[in-house]
């Protein structure tokens, strides 16, 4: 995930830009760079690799000046090397651009520019923007950016400087977040407010289609009709202490251990014994409308999509409501028939994921009531949905989503209770659920006791090239999530499957070097999962089982067959995703650390 930070003011820009990039480091990247200005001279410094490599390079060749832009890049167009690192500069060396997002029509634009004699220096889509800006610059950078944006198809969070107007940074946003940091005699531009921590607490969130022009003493925002507007300033609700790693080596581990507290925050003030249900302030739908809802569509990406799949089981079991779960990247382009009484629920940690935002907007366009579960307060999706629920997980800095998943599932659980109580759940059932849900933070705390055992298991398997994650019913989405965590953090190929699907082909993958992680439920289909486990053992595949404690006979049976068993606390089946996911998060983390992967 790429990051942007820009600065214009009275101080040297380079240290501010490098510090801002360090604050964005947690998102992962493979190259970084800065461009600063001293009068008409543009100083470009960029390097593949870590920010430490860029900082070393800057020690030998400092980038002077009190204004500049910088970037951390994850390669999308062209390999991760110095040439493809941002900023990208126009052929005449006067304009520098950093960009998050994807320019979908870059190939056509590039060909047109090359036909006109422009020589390109990189393989990126972003360089097209720099070259177009050179062609369209006519003394006014804001105007040139505006013209060029009209030619682009795709998404962007953009920061631009020109050696011909060295007191100015121009920013633009479409589908990729950008915030202005408002200071005194200095202004900042960033793709994530986290980059501004310690610099300013006052930010202006740009909306899609908006542009900004920043100078040391002024900041202006323009709407998509190019009219200057009064954009509101927000104070960042961000506790710097929370963003510190504390005694943990990595944010991911810290956030895994924060899950019990995150759960407490998600539940605070939302559970009512009096009504034997849960309450939410921001749904903006009255009980009559909710009762007439006939179907929900949950839409999300990645980990949030897996939480949505758990939500599907919860809603169907507890609220008896049909749910369809759709990848946001698919829903946005689909034209599926949906009747009027369908509510669309977008689930997202950041509230900025482009596909989820597009799916939400498309659903609104079609007249559906939209809700969002978001973690980041004031994010675009939180603002644009008709109503919603905040996750209250606290800042999630680690690139791997952990505590946000936990809170997404718990909020879906509370929503399912709320919808269920409106329909067919009795008050006795409601009260029993409240009791079980309230116990969750303590139970997840106990689940974390498996930490050292998981570390041992990681040592056994960190060298493998493939892993399988298998579960059924509530634990099938958890299997998908375990596999995603491992892929994302440790770069090991992993697949999640419904355990019974293995025999329909994928079992051919199993051999002595392909461990399978089995998620064994406490009730229901436990016996069936055990027969799936036998199938894997029959092919010589090592098995790591995650099972609930408390059922001695089942425990003995599992211990006889699995190579390793991690016991987690016994909970009713609908709560199992929240305890079973914990060892999977820890396993991905420890395997990544043992493999020396930087994204943990
Ligand atoms: O911010 P969102 O929840 O919308 O992000 C969606 C995915 O990009 C995200 O969950 C991703 O899959 C995680 N990094 C996985 O750990």
XYZ file of C-alpha atoms and ligand atoms in Angstrom:
616
model
C 0.000 0.000 0.000
C 1.544 3.266 -1.091
C 1.941 6.356 1.106
C 2.185 10.077 0.391
C 3.463 12.954 2.478
C 4.052 16.548 1.366
C 5.272 19.648 3.193
C 5.417 23.381 2.496
C 6.503 25.832 5.201
C 9.433 27.472 6.904
C 11.376 24.385 8.023
C 13.643 22.060 6.055
C 11.297 19.619 4.323
C 13.540 16.553 4.085
C 13.469 15.420 7.756
C 9.719 16.048 7.954
C 9.090 14.015 4.808
C 11.325 11.138 5.916
C 9.714 11.072 9.372
C 6.258 11.067 7.743
C 7.307 8.164 5.494
C 8.508 6.263 8.558
C 5.086 6.707 10.110
C 3.577 5.121 6.999
C 6.158 2.328 6.917
C 3.773 -0.111 8.610
C 1.661 -0.277 5.444
C 4.478 -2.058 3.633
C 6.361 -0.799 0.544
C 9.269 -1.681 -1.658
C 10.761 1.710 -2.560
C 10.661 5.302 -1.373
C 11.604 8.759 -2.575
C 11.425 12.516 -2.063
C 11.469 15.593 -4.297
C 12.199 18.987 -2.724
C 12.575 22.476 -4.157
C 14.970 25.361 -3.650
C 13.706 28.147 -5.864
C 13.695 26.826 -9.434
C 15.771 23.726 -8.576
C 14.120 20.386 -8.061
C 16.014 17.781 -6.011
C 14.969 14.208 -6.653
C 16.157 11.337 -4.424
C 14.664 7.849 -4.628
C 15.684 4.329 -3.787
C 14.325 0.783 -4.016
C 14.287 -0.893 -0.621
C 13.696 0.394 2.877
C 13.307 3.953 4.111
C 16.612 3.396 5.910
C 18.209 2.994 2.439
C 16.687 6.279 1.297
C 17.803 7.977 4.530
C 21.379 6.712 3.957
C 21.281 8.010 0.392
C 20.027 11.375 1.672
C 22.950 11.585 4.086
C 25.300 11.580 1.074
C 23.034 13.674 -1.142
C 20.678 15.791 0.985
C 17.491 17.183 -0.556
C 17.431 20.855 0.463
C 14.430 23.191 0.561
C 11.365 24.029 2.613
C 8.840 22.277 0.390
C 8.597 18.844 -1.098
C 6.650 15.655 -1.667
C 7.510 12.055 -0.866
C 6.212 8.545 -1.327
C 6.459 4.894 -0.339
C 5.574 2.558 -3.211
C 4.310 -1.015 -3.538
C 5.153 -2.003 -7.108
C 2.135 -2.330 -9.389
C 3.350 -1.101 -12.792
C 6.933 -2.247 -13.307
C 9.366 -3.870 -10.878
C 10.509 -2.402 -7.580
C 13.658 -0.520 -8.572
C 15.078 3.009 -8.294
C 13.671 4.036 -11.672
C 10.098 3.076 -10.859
C 10.146 4.574 -7.364
C 8.161 7.811 -6.943
C 8.371 10.817 -7.324
C 8.195 10.820 -11.122
C 9.469 13.843 -12.938
C 8.529 15.323 -16.321
C 11.134 15.139 -19.119
C 12.169 18.781 -18.628
C 12.782 18.066 -14.925
C 10.376 20.761 -13.758
C 7.372 18.860 -12.395
C 7.374 16.036 -9.816
C 4.427 13.804 -8.968
C 3.668 11.174 -6.332
C 0.571 9.058 -6.789
C -1.476 6.374 -5.035
C -4.044 4.464 -7.065
C -4.096 3.166 -10.630
C -4.427 5.059 -13.910
C -6.405 2.616 -16.015
C -5.896 4.353 -19.368
C -2.184 5.006 -18.861
C -1.104 2.720 -21.731
C -3.096 4.717 -24.319
C -1.923 8.038 -22.910
C 1.678 6.824 -22.830
C 1.540 5.704 -26.444
C 0.131 9.083 -27.501
C 2.902 10.898 -25.626
C 5.589 8.612 -27.053
C 4.209 9.197 -30.566
C 4.646 12.911 -29.861
C 8.310 12.283 -28.981
C 8.182 12.108 -25.165
C 10.826 9.780 -23.708
C 9.727 7.861 -20.615
C 12.053 7.014 -17.800
C 9.971 4.407 -15.922
C 7.404 1.638 -16.392
C 4.839 3.289 -14.125
C 1.384 4.631 -14.812
C 2.267 7.666 -12.679
C 4.928 9.013 -15.019
C 2.187 9.642 -17.581
C 0.752 12.253 -15.206
C 4.102 14.049 -14.866
C 4.604 14.088 -18.651
C 1.046 15.311 -19.320
C 1.517 18.075 -16.743
C 4.610 19.307 -18.555
C 2.605 19.487 -21.784
C -0.298 21.346 -20.201
C 1.543 23.681 -17.841
C 0.869 27.254 -18.770
C 2.057 29.213 -15.749
C -0.573 27.863 -13.331
C 0.052 24.442 -11.728
C -3.476 24.176 -10.279
C -4.902 24.696 -13.733
C -2.521 22.202 -15.346
C -3.437 19.525 -12.771
C -7.123 20.208 -13.331
C -6.735 19.780 -17.109
C -4.723 16.584 -16.796
C -7.125 15.030 -14.287
C -9.816 15.354 -16.938
C -7.812 12.984 -19.161
C -7.296 10.265 -16.557
C -9.412 7.188 -15.952
C -8.836 5.385 -12.695
C -8.097 6.331 -9.115
C -5.654 8.722 -7.574
C -4.402 10.419 -4.481
C -1.927 12.841 -5.977
C 0.653 15.393 -4.866
C 2.434 17.620 -7.395
C 5.156 20.276 -7.213
C 6.698 22.423 -9.928
C 10.089 24.151 -10.018
C 8.312 27.033 -11.744
C 6.023 27.637 -8.739
C 8.248 26.468 -5.906
C 6.012 27.764 -3.110
C 3.094 25.487 -3.995
C 1.910 21.877 -3.549
C -1.167 20.744 -5.451
C -3.130 17.700 -4.280
C -6.064 15.830 -5.818
C -8.170 12.906 -4.741
C -10.356 10.356 -6.517
C -10.799 6.984 -4.857
C -7.590 7.172 -2.837
C -7.514 9.104 0.444
C -5.718 12.403 0.973
C -5.744 14.752 3.955
C -4.430 18.267 4.344
C -2.612 18.940 7.612
C -3.170 22.528 8.695
C -0.338 24.129 10.665
C 0.852 27.644 11.450
C 2.978 28.980 8.620
C 3.213 25.445 7.243
C 0.948 22.871 5.645
C 1.096 19.155 5.018
C -0.491 16.688 2.639
C -0.755 12.982 3.451
C -2.506 9.828 2.324
C -3.121 8.839 5.944
C -3.438 11.132 8.976
C -1.043 8.759 10.781
C 1.787 10.357 8.789
C 0.954 13.702 10.397
C 1.196 12.578 13.980
C 3.407 14.965 15.905
C 3.161 17.538 13.082
C -0.402 18.812 13.438
C -3.719 17.678 14.878
C -5.825 19.710 12.466
C -6.755 17.995 9.251
C -9.052 18.512 6.291
C -10.250 15.312 4.623
C -10.421 15.801 0.868
C -13.482 14.298 -0.797
C -13.446 12.492 -4.118
C -13.184 14.988 -6.961
C -11.629 17.684 -4.777
C -8.258 19.362 -5.223
C -6.154 21.434 -2.856
C -3.478 24.098 -3.239
C -1.094 24.488 -0.290
C 1.365 27.285 0.376
C 3.194 28.065 3.616
C 0.539 30.587 4.684
C -2.593 29.420 2.884
C -4.543 26.292 2.059
C -7.389 26.176 -0.440
C -9.753 23.355 -1.351
C -11.645 23.221 -4.670
C -14.694 21.100 -5.412
C -15.165 19.071 -8.571
C -16.536 22.132 -10.351
C -13.242 23.868 -9.541
C -14.941 26.266 -7.149
C -13.124 27.188 -3.940
C -14.988 25.828 -0.926
C -14.853 26.118 2.853
C -13.783 22.628 3.830
C -14.227 21.792 7.520
C -11.183 21.257 9.733
C -11.287 18.147 11.923
C -9.209 17.508 15.012
C -7.595 14.089 14.814
C -8.949 11.799 17.496
C -5.674 9.949 17.788
C -3.837 9.030 20.925
C -0.139 8.901 20.074
C 0.450 6.439 22.898
C -1.892 3.989 21.225
C 0.182 4.114 18.058
C 3.307 3.095 19.894
C 4.458 -0.520 19.721
C 4.930 -0.570 23.497
C 6.777 -3.714 24.582
C 5.793 -5.580 21.417
C 8.234 -6.134 18.615
C 5.678 -5.469 15.874
C 2.312 -3.736 15.573
C 0.713 -6.966 14.385
C 1.553 -8.773 17.629
C 0.473 -5.796 19.696
C -2.857 -5.679 17.892
C -3.459 -9.406 18.278
C -3.008 -8.948 22.030
C -5.282 -5.896 22.056
C -8.264 -7.976 20.929
C -9.847 -8.500 24.361
C -9.809 -4.765 24.995
C -11.000 -4.018 21.468
C -13.958 -6.344 22.069
C -14.816 -4.537 25.293
C -14.812 -1.255 23.374
C -17.039 -2.664 20.641
C -19.620 -3.778 23.229
C -19.512 -0.790 25.527
C -22.972 0.786 25.849
C -24.463 -1.479 23.199
C -25.844 -4.359 25.271
C -29.103 -4.012 27.149
C -30.403 -6.585 29.642
C -33.612 -4.626 29.968
C -34.590 -5.274 26.356
C -32.507 -8.451 26.067
C -30.911 -7.081 22.913
C -28.225 -4.776 21.590
C -28.582 -1.109 20.643
C -26.931 1.011 17.978
C -27.100 4.758 17.675
C -26.227 5.307 14.033
C -28.249 2.916 11.900
C -30.616 5.717 10.861
C -33.369 3.206 10.207
C -36.432 2.860 12.365
C -37.609 -0.493 13.691
C -40.434 -0.644 11.127
C -37.984 -0.406 8.227
C -35.600 -2.878 9.754
C -38.412 -5.322 10.355
C -39.456 -5.069 6.728
C -35.915 -5.808 5.479
C -36.122 -9.052 3.543
C -32.509 -9.550 2.673
C -29.037 -8.189 3.370
C -26.117 -7.955 0.989
C -22.779 -7.755 2.794
C -19.943 -6.370 0.735
C -16.246 -6.060 1.590
C -12.688 -6.992 0.594
C -10.001 -9.224 2.106
C -10.266 -9.828 5.817
C -13.425 -7.735 6.031
C -14.960 -10.083 3.449
C -14.157 -13.025 5.708
C -15.832 -11.264 8.635
C -18.850 -10.765 6.335
C -18.949 -14.523 5.660
C -19.081 -15.183 9.418
C -21.842 -12.554 9.552
C -23.813 -14.503 6.960
C -23.948 -17.565 9.240
C -24.816 -15.346 12.227
C -27.649 -13.502 10.485
C -29.121 -16.654 9.051
C -29.013 -18.550 12.336
C -29.885 -15.799 14.795
C -32.059 -13.449 12.761
C -33.352 -15.940 10.159
C -32.533 -13.362 7.504
C -31.125 -14.303 4.105
C -27.719 -12.790 3.464
C -25.589 -12.699 0.347
C -21.904 -11.890 0.692
C -20.233 -10.265 -2.313
C -16.678 -9.159 -2.938
C -16.988 -5.402 -3.319
C -14.796 -5.565 -6.416
C -17.452 -7.795 -8.021
C -20.564 -6.127 -6.656
C -19.552 -2.737 -8.015
C -19.720 -4.026 -11.610
C -22.555 -6.530 -11.212
C -26.088 -5.828 -12.134
C -27.691 -8.394 -9.870
C -31.426 -8.069 -9.335
C -32.023 -6.854 -5.773
C -35.468 -6.083 -4.481
C -36.335 -2.874 -2.681
C -36.203 -4.400 0.767
C -32.553 -5.347 0.491
C -30.153 -3.505 2.801
C -26.543 -3.258 1.661
C -23.952 -3.423 4.447
C -20.358 -2.458 3.628
C -17.697 -3.761 6.013
C -14.309 -2.096 6.163
C -11.555 -1.322 8.640
C -10.194 1.756 6.894
C -13.437 3.059 5.424
C -11.404 4.023 2.352
C -11.090 0.839 0.292
C -11.836 1.919 -3.262
C -13.844 -1.178 -4.295
C -15.951 -1.126 -1.131
C -16.646 2.561 -1.594
C -17.611 2.016 -5.232
C -19.934 -0.883 -4.281
C -21.558 1.292 -1.620
C -22.091 4.148 -4.059
C -23.496 1.826 -6.723
C -25.956 0.392 -4.175
C -27.024 3.875 -3.123
C -27.496 4.834 -6.755
C -29.874 1.897 -7.094
C -31.913 3.157 -4.169
C -30.879 0.709 -1.452
C -30.483 1.761 2.121
C -26.787 1.413 2.872
C -25.066 0.714 6.174
C -21.365 0.518 6.970
C -19.268 -1.110 9.658
C -16.118 1.030 9.766
C -13.231 1.365 12.142
C -11.822 4.709 11.057
C -14.037 7.495 12.319
C -14.896 10.097 9.692
C -13.594 7.918 6.834
C -15.216 8.281 3.413
C -17.390 5.168 3.708
C -18.462 6.130 7.242
C -19.543 9.502 5.901
C -21.265 8.288 2.762
C -23.284 5.356 4.111
C -26.851 6.119 5.180
C -26.091 4.725 8.602
C -23.660 2.468 10.364
C -21.780 1.183 13.340
C -18.235 2.049 14.353
C -16.007 -0.880 15.282
C -14.060 0.927 18.033
C -11.035 -1.337 17.548
C -8.600 1.579 17.887
C -5.972 2.388 15.252
C -4.952 -0.685 13.292
C -1.395 0.021 12.227
C -0.254 -3.492 11.271
C -0.762 -4.242 7.597
C -2.445 -7.527 8.559
C -5.911 -6.884 9.870
C -6.447 -8.656 13.207
C -8.342 -6.711 15.856
C -10.555 -5.117 13.196
C -11.655 -8.635 12.120
C -12.402 -9.450 15.730
C -14.562 -6.360 16.151
C -16.246 -6.762 12.767
C -17.377 -10.246 13.801
C -18.489 -9.075 17.238
C -20.477 -6.152 15.822
C -22.096 -8.494 13.277
C -22.978 -10.759 16.198
C -24.629 -7.884 18.041
C -26.452 -6.791 14.880
C -27.693 -10.344 14.348
C -28.990 -10.350 17.931
C -30.678 -7.002 17.338
C -32.342 -8.189 14.125
C -33.173 -11.555 15.714
C -34.872 -9.931 18.694
C -37.057 -7.929 16.304
C -38.178 -11.099 14.647
C -38.230 -14.400 16.423
C -35.686 -14.613 19.260
C -37.293 -14.725 22.697
C -36.117 -12.530 25.551
C -34.724 -15.652 27.272
C -32.639 -16.437 24.191
C -31.609 -12.782 23.986
C -30.463 -12.742 27.615
C -28.513 -15.968 27.174
C -26.731 -14.492 24.165
C -25.917 -11.289 26.037
C -24.292 -13.336 28.775
C -22.242 -15.336 26.279
C -21.189 -12.270 24.305
C -20.178 -10.370 27.461
C -17.839 -13.222 28.401
C -15.983 -12.926 25.077
C -13.171 -10.503 26.035
C -12.106 -12.804 28.901
C -12.367 -15.864 26.670
C -10.237 -14.297 23.918
C -7.715 -13.324 26.612
C -7.508 -17.021 27.547
C -7.205 -18.008 23.879
C -4.060 -15.847 23.722
C -2.419 -18.239 26.226
C -1.559 -20.474 23.259
C 1.075 -17.926 22.178
C 4.176 -19.904 23.175
C 2.827 -23.175 21.846
C 2.063 -21.514 18.503
C 5.609 -20.143 18.413
C 6.933 -23.716 18.805
C 4.690 -24.961 15.997
C 5.835 -22.070 13.782
C 9.448 -23.257 14.253
C 8.428 -26.658 12.919
C 6.784 -25.390 9.769
C 8.174 -21.984 8.817
C 10.220 -23.429 5.940
C 7.270 -24.984 4.047
C 6.069 -23.656 0.689
C 2.383 -24.517 0.935
C -0.210 -24.756 3.659
C -3.899 -25.614 3.789
C -6.528 -24.264 6.185
C -9.687 -26.298 6.570
C -12.912 -25.640 8.437
C -16.652 -26.016 8.105
C -19.680 -23.830 8.820
C -18.713 -20.933 11.140
C -15.087 -22.010 10.898
C -14.889 -22.056 7.102
C -14.472 -18.241 6.848
C -11.885 -18.522 9.636
C -9.959 -21.021 7.489
C -9.975 -18.470 4.650
C -8.783 -15.794 7.051
C -5.962 -17.986 8.416
C -4.746 -18.634 4.866
C -4.928 -14.935 3.942
C -2.928 -13.943 7.043
C -0.194 -16.433 6.188
C 0.035 -15.401 2.519
C 0.014 -11.715 3.259
C 2.599 -11.716 6.025
C 4.905 -14.656 5.411
C 4.644 -14.971 1.600
C 3.871 -18.703 1.902
C 1.275 -20.012 -0.501
C -1.824 -20.972 1.482
C -5.399 -21.920 0.657
C -8.510 -22.059 2.787
C -11.202 -24.616 1.950
C -14.397 -25.985 3.397
C -12.908 -29.200 4.831
C -15.277 -31.519 2.963
C -14.310 -30.004 -0.407
C -10.806 -31.480 -0.160
C -11.886 -34.820 -1.529
C -13.223 -33.136 -4.670
C -9.791 -32.439 -6.079
C -7.572 -30.312 -3.839
C -6.525 -33.327 -1.739
C -4.103 -34.091 -4.575
C -2.000 -31.220 -3.176
C -1.435 -32.975 0.143
C 1.926 -34.562 0.862
C 4.373 -34.791 3.764
C 5.557 -31.207 3.159
C 2.106 -29.618 3.066
C 0.716 -29.083 6.557
C -3.023 -28.655 7.024
C -4.503 -26.541 9.776
C -7.818 -28.065 10.853
C -10.415 -25.985 12.656
C -12.462 -28.426 14.670
C -15.830 -27.268 15.961
C -17.076 -28.248 19.380
C -20.448 -29.528 18.258
C -22.471 -30.006 15.099
C -20.147 -31.200 12.406
C -17.163 -32.173 14.612
C -17.342 -35.852 13.589
C -17.488 -34.922 9.945
C -14.436 -32.686 10.264
C -12.629 -35.565 11.985
C -13.265 -37.790 8.953
C -11.883 -35.029 6.721
C -8.807 -35.009 8.966
C -8.412 -38.783 8.435
C -8.388 -38.192 4.669
C -5.436 -35.830 5.031
C -3.560 -38.183 7.371
C -4.080 -41.021 4.889
C -2.007 -39.016 2.382
C 0.747 -38.365 4.910
C -0.064 -34.692 5.430
C 0.994 -33.176 8.777
C -1.988 -31.805 10.732
C -2.194 -28.902 13.160
C -5.587 -29.022 14.863
C -7.309 -26.113 16.583
C -9.944 -27.481 18.926
C -12.003 -26.407 21.907
C -11.084 -27.736 25.307
C -13.762 -29.282 27.505
C -14.805 -32.350 25.515
C -12.375 -34.992 26.764
C -13.374 -37.746 24.400
C -13.105 -35.523 21.322
C -9.817 -34.095 22.633
C -8.335 -37.583 22.997
C -9.521 -38.523 19.543
C -7.906 -35.405 18.021
C -4.651 -35.848 19.961
C -4.321 -39.390 18.627
C -4.543 -38.235 15.039
C -3.146 -34.699 14.740
C 0.573 -33.888 14.887
C -0.100 -30.818 17.024
C -3.248 -29.692 18.816
C -3.866 -26.163 20.044
C -6.723 -26.045 22.519
C -8.793 -22.867 22.756
C -11.576 -22.179 25.281
C -14.900 -23.938 24.768
C -17.616 -21.548 23.531
C -20.957 -21.966 21.754
C -20.490 -22.598 18.049
C -21.475 -19.109 16.888
C -18.665 -17.588 18.992
C -15.975 -19.968 17.816
C -14.651 -17.782 14.980
C -13.426 -15.284 17.558
C -11.426 -17.798 19.594
C -10.228 -19.986 16.722
C -8.837 -17.101 14.716
C -6.385 -16.182 17.498
C -3.919 -19.103 17.005
C -4.093 -18.571 13.237
C -3.118 -14.910 13.578
C -0.264 -15.877 15.896
C 0.879 -18.663 13.582
C 1.061 -16.299 10.582
C 2.904 -13.742 12.696
C 5.537 -16.142 14.054
C 6.119 -17.846 10.714
C 6.620 -14.394 9.134
C 9.092 -13.361 11.833
C 11.058 -16.625 11.472
C 11.224 -16.098 7.707
C 12.443 -12.528 8.237
C 9.475 -11.033 6.398
C 9.318 -7.289 6.948
C 5.539 -6.846 6.920
C 4.855 -8.419 10.344
O -9.864 -1.397 5.197
P -10.621 -2.569 4.651
O -11.148 -3.442 5.724
O -11.664 -2.195 3.660
O -9.515 -3.394 3.848
C -9.870 -4.528 3.116
C -8.666 -5.386 2.823
O -7.766 -4.706 1.996
C -7.939 -5.799 4.102
O -8.803 -6.453 4.984
C -6.759 -6.730 3.779
O -7.242 -7.923 3.244
C -5.983 -6.959 5.066
N -4.743 -6.250 5.014
C -5.732 -8.395 5.352
O -4.994 -8.573 6.526
